[in-house]
Short mmCIF file of C-alpha atoms in Angstrom, two decimals:
data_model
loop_
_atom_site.label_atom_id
_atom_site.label_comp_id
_atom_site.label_asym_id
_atom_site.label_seq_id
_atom_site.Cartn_x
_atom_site.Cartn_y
_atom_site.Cartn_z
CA UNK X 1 -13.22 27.21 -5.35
CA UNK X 2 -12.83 24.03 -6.77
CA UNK X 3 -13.12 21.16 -4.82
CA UNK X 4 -10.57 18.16 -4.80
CA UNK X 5 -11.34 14.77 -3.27
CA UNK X 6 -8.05 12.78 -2.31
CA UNK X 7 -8.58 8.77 -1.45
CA UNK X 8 -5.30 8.76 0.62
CA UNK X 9 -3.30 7.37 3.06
CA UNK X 10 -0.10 6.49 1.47
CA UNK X 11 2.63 8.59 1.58
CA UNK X 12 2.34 9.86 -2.16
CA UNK X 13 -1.51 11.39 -0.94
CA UNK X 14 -0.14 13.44 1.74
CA UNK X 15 2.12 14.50 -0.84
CA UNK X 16 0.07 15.72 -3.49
CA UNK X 17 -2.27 17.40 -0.79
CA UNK X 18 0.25 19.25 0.70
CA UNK X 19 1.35 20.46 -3.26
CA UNK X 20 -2.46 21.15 -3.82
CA UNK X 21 -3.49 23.63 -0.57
CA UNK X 22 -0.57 25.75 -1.93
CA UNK X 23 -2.66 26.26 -5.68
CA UNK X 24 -5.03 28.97 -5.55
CA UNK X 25 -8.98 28.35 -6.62
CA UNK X 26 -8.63 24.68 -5.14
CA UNK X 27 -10.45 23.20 -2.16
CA UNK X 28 -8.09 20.22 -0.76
CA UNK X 29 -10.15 17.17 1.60
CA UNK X 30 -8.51 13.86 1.97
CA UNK X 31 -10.07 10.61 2.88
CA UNK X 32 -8.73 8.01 5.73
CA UNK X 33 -9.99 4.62 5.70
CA UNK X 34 -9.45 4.73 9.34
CA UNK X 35 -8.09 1.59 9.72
CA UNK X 36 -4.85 3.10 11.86
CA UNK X 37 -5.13 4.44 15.25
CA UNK X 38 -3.22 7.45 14.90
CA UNK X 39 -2.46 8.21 10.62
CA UNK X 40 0.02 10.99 9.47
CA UNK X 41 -2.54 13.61 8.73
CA UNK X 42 -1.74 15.51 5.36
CA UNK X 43 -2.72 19.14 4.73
CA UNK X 44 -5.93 20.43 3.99
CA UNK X 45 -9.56 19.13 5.10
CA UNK X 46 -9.61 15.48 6.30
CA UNK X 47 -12.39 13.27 6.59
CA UNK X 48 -12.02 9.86 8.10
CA UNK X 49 -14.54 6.69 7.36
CA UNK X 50 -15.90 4.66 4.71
CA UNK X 51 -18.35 6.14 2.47
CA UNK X 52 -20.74 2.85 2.86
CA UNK X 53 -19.82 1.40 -1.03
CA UNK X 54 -19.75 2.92 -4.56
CA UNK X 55 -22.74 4.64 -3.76
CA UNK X 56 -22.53 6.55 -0.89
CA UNK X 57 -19.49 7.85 -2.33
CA UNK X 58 -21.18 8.82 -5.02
CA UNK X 59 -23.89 10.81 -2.80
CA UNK X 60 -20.92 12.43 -0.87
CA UNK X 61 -19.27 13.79 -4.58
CA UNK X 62 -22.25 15.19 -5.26
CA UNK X 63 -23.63 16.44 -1.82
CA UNK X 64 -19.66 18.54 -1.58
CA UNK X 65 -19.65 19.57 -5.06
CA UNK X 66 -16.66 17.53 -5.68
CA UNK X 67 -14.77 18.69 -9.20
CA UNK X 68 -11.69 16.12 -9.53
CA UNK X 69 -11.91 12.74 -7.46
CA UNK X 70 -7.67 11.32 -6.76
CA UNK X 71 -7.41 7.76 -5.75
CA UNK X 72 -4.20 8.40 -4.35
CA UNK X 73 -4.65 4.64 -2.36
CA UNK X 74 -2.66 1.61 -1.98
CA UNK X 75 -2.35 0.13 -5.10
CA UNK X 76 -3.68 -3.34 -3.45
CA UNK X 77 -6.97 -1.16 -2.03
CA UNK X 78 -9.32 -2.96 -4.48
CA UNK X 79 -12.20 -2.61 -3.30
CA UNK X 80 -12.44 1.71 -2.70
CA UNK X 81 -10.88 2.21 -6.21
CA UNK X 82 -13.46 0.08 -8.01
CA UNK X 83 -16.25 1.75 -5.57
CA UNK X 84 -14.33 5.32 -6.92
CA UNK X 85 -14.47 4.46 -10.14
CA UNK X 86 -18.03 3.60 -10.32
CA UNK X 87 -18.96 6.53 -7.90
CA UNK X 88 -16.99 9.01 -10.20
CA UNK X 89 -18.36 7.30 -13.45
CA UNK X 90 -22.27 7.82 -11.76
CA UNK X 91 -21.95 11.55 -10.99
CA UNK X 92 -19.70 12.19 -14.32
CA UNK X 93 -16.80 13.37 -11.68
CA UNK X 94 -13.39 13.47 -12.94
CA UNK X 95 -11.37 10.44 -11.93
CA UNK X 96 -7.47 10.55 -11.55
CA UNK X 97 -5.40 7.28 -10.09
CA UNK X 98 -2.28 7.91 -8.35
CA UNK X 99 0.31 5.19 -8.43
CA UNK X 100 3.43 4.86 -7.80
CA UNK X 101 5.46 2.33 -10.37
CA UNK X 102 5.72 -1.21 -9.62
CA UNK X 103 8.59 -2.37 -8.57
CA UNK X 104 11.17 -4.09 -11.35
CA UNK X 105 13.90 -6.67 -10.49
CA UNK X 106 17.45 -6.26 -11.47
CA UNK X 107 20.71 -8.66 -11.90
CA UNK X 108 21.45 -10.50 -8.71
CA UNK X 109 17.20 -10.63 -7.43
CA UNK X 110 15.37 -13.75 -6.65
CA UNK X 111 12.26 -12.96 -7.75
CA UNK X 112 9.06 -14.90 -7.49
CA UNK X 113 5.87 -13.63 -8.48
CA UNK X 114 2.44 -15.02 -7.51
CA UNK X 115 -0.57 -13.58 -7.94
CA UNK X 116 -2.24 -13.40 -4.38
CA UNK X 117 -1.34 -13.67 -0.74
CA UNK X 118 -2.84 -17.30 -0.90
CA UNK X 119 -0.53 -18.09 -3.55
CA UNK X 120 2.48 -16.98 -1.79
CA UNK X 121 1.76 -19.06 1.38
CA UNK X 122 0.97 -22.50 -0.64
CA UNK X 123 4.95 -21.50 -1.60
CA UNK X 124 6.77 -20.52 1.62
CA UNK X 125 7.86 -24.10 2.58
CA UNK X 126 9.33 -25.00 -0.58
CA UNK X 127 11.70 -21.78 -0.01
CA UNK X 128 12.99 -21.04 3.40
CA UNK X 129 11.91 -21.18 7.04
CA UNK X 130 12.23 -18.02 8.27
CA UNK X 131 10.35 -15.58 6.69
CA UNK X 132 9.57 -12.04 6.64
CA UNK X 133 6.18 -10.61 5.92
CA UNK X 134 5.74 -7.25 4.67
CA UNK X 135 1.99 -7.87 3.21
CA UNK X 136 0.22 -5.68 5.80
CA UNK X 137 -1.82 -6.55 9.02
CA UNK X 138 -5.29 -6.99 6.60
CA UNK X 139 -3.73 -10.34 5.18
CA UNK X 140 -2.28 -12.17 7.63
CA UNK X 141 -4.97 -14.55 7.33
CA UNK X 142 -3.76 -15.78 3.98
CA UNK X 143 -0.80 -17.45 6.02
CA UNK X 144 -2.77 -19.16 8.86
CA UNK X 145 -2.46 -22.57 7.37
CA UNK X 146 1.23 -22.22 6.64
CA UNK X 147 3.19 -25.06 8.52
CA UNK X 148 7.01 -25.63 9.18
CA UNK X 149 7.85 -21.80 8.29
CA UNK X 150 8.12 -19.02 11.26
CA UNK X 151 6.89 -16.24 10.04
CA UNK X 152 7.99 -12.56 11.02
CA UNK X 153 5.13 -10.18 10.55
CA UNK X 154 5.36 -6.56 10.03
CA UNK X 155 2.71 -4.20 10.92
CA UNK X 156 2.09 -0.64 12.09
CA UNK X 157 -0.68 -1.81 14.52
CA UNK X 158 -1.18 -5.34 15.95
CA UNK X 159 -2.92 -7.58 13.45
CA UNK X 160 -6.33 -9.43 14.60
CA UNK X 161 -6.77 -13.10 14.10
CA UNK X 162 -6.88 -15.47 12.29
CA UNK X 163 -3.32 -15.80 12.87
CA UNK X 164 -0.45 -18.27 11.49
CA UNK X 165 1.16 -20.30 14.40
CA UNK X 166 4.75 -19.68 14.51
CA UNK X 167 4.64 -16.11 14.24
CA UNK X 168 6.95 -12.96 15.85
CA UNK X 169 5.05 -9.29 14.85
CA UNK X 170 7.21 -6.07 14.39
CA UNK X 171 5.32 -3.20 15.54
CA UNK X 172 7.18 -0.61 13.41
CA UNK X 173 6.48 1.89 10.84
CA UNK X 174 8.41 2.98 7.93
CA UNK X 175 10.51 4.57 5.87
CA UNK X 176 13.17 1.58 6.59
CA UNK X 177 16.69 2.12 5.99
CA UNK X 178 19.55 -0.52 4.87
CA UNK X 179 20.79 -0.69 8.25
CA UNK X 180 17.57 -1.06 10.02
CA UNK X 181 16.87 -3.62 7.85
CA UNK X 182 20.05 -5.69 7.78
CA UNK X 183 19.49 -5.47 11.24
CA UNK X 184 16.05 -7.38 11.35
CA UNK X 185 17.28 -9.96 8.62
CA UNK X 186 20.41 -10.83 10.88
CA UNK X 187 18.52 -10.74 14.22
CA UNK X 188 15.33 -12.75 13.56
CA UNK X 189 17.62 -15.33 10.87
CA UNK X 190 15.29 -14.25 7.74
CA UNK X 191 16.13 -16.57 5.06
CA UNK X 192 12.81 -16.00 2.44
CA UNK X 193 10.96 -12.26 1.94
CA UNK X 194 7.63 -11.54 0.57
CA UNK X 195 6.26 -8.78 -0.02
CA UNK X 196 3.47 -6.62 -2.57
CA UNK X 197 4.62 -5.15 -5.38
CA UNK X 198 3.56 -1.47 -3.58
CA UNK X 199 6.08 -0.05 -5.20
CA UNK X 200 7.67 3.56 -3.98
CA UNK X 201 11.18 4.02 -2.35
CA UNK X 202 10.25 3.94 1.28
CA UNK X 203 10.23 -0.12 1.71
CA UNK X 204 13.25 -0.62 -0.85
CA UNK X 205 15.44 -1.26 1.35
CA UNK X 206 14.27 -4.64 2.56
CA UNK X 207 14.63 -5.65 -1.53
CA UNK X 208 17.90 -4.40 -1.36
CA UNK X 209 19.26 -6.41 1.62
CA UNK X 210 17.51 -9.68 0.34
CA UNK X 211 19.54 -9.28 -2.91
CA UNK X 212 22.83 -8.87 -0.76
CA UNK X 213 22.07 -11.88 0.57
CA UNK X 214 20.95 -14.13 -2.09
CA UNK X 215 17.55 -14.69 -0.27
CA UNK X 216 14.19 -15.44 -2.51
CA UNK X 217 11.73 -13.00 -2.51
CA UNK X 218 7.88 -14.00 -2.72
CA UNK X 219 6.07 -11.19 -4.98
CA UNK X 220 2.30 -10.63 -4.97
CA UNK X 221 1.21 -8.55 -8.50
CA UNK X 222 -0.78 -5.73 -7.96
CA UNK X 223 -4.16 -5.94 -9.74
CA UNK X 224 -5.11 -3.37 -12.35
CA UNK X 225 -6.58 -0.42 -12.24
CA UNK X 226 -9.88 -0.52 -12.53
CA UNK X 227 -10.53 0.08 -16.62
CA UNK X 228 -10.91 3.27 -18.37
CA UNK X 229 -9.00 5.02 -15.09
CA UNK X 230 -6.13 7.77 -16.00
CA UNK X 231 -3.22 6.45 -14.24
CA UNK X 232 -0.20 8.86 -13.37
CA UNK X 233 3.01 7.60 -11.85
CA UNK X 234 4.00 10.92 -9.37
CA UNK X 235 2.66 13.27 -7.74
CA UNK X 236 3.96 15.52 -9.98
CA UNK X 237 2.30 14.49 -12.62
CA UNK X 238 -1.14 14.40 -10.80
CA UNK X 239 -0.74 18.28 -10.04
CA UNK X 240 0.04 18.67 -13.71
CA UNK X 241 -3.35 16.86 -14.85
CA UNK X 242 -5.17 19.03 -12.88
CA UNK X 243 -3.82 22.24 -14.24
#
């Protein structure tokens, strides 16, 4: 049996394990940060915790006689795809990204790109006053010093401080739809959005209802992967590579 290691927790890593367990000759384990209470499990073996840096994932490829390593993560999750691709590069394991395209802007977007999360809250007041976060509980920080902007937070657990002060969190989870979002947008007055570029259909929607309204949208890039990394776009093209 060989033995695949999937970095998950997006949607397109429960994907590609559950299209994995069904090949014969392959071992399936996927890896959980952790960092939500109660995470859609995918199929296969799942392991949950930080592997204590580039290193100890290294030791752990090599102590489970790991054959392919997926970083199937966020494509804003830094820090374990750069610990990945050193830990894969150490134990000559090979390494396969996962991510889903960026998102591209078309006739009738508002588009403005920055190139971090403290970027995008130097420009919030020069845009709207009611805004709506979709950046993820890990970066609210970024917008603690924001002034003269309420800020609408969504999250799929309750962020920790530091937190801005005018701030309303939505404890939801998604795939969103146009109506659920309209709704939100009309209800809490949204007049600015920003977002990552994390790419992937299931937060579309909120691009989508910005654009019928002629609202700006705030950006962030998503860095690189990390170099010398295979990058595939679908998780149909990851099951491919490993064939």
């Amino acid at each position: 049996m060989k033995h695949v290691l999937i970095l998950g927790g997006t949607t397109e890593a429960r994907q590609l394990a559950a299209a994995l367990v069904e090949l014969p000759g392959l071992r399936v384990t996927s890896s959980l940060a952790g960092r939500v209470a109660e995470p859609r499990l995918p199929a296969g073996e799942v392991r949950v915790g930080g592997f204590g840096g580039a290193a100890g994932l290294a030791d752990w490829l090599r102590e489970h006689g790991v054959h392919t390593l997926i970083d199937a993560t966020h494509p804003f999750a830094q820090v374990i795809s750069r610990n990945a691709a050193q830990a894969a590069a150490s134990v000559h394991t090979p390494l396969l990204a996962l991510r889903r395209p960026s998102w591209v802007p078309v006739p009738g977007d508002d588009w403005h790109p920055v190139e971090s999360l403290a970027a995008a809250a130097e420009l919030l007041p020069r845009l709207g006053r009611r805004a709506l976060l979709t950046t993820g509980r890990l970066g609210l920080g970024e917008f603690a010093g924001v002034r003269g902007v309420h800020l609408v937070a969504r999250s799929v657990e309750h962020p920790d401080p530091p937190l801005p002060p005018d701030l309303t969190v939505l404890l939801e989870r998604g795939p969103f739809t146009l109506d659920g979002e309209r709704a939100v947008f009309r209800e809490h007055r949204i007049d600015l959005l920003v977002t990552k570029d994390s790419g992937g259909a299931a937060t579309t929607p909120k691009l989508a209802v910005a654009r019928e309204l002629g609202l700006p949208v705030v950006v962030v890039q998503r860095p690189a992967a990390p170099e010398g990394v295979r990058v595939v776009g679908t998780v149909a093209e990851a099951v491919a590579a490993l064939r």
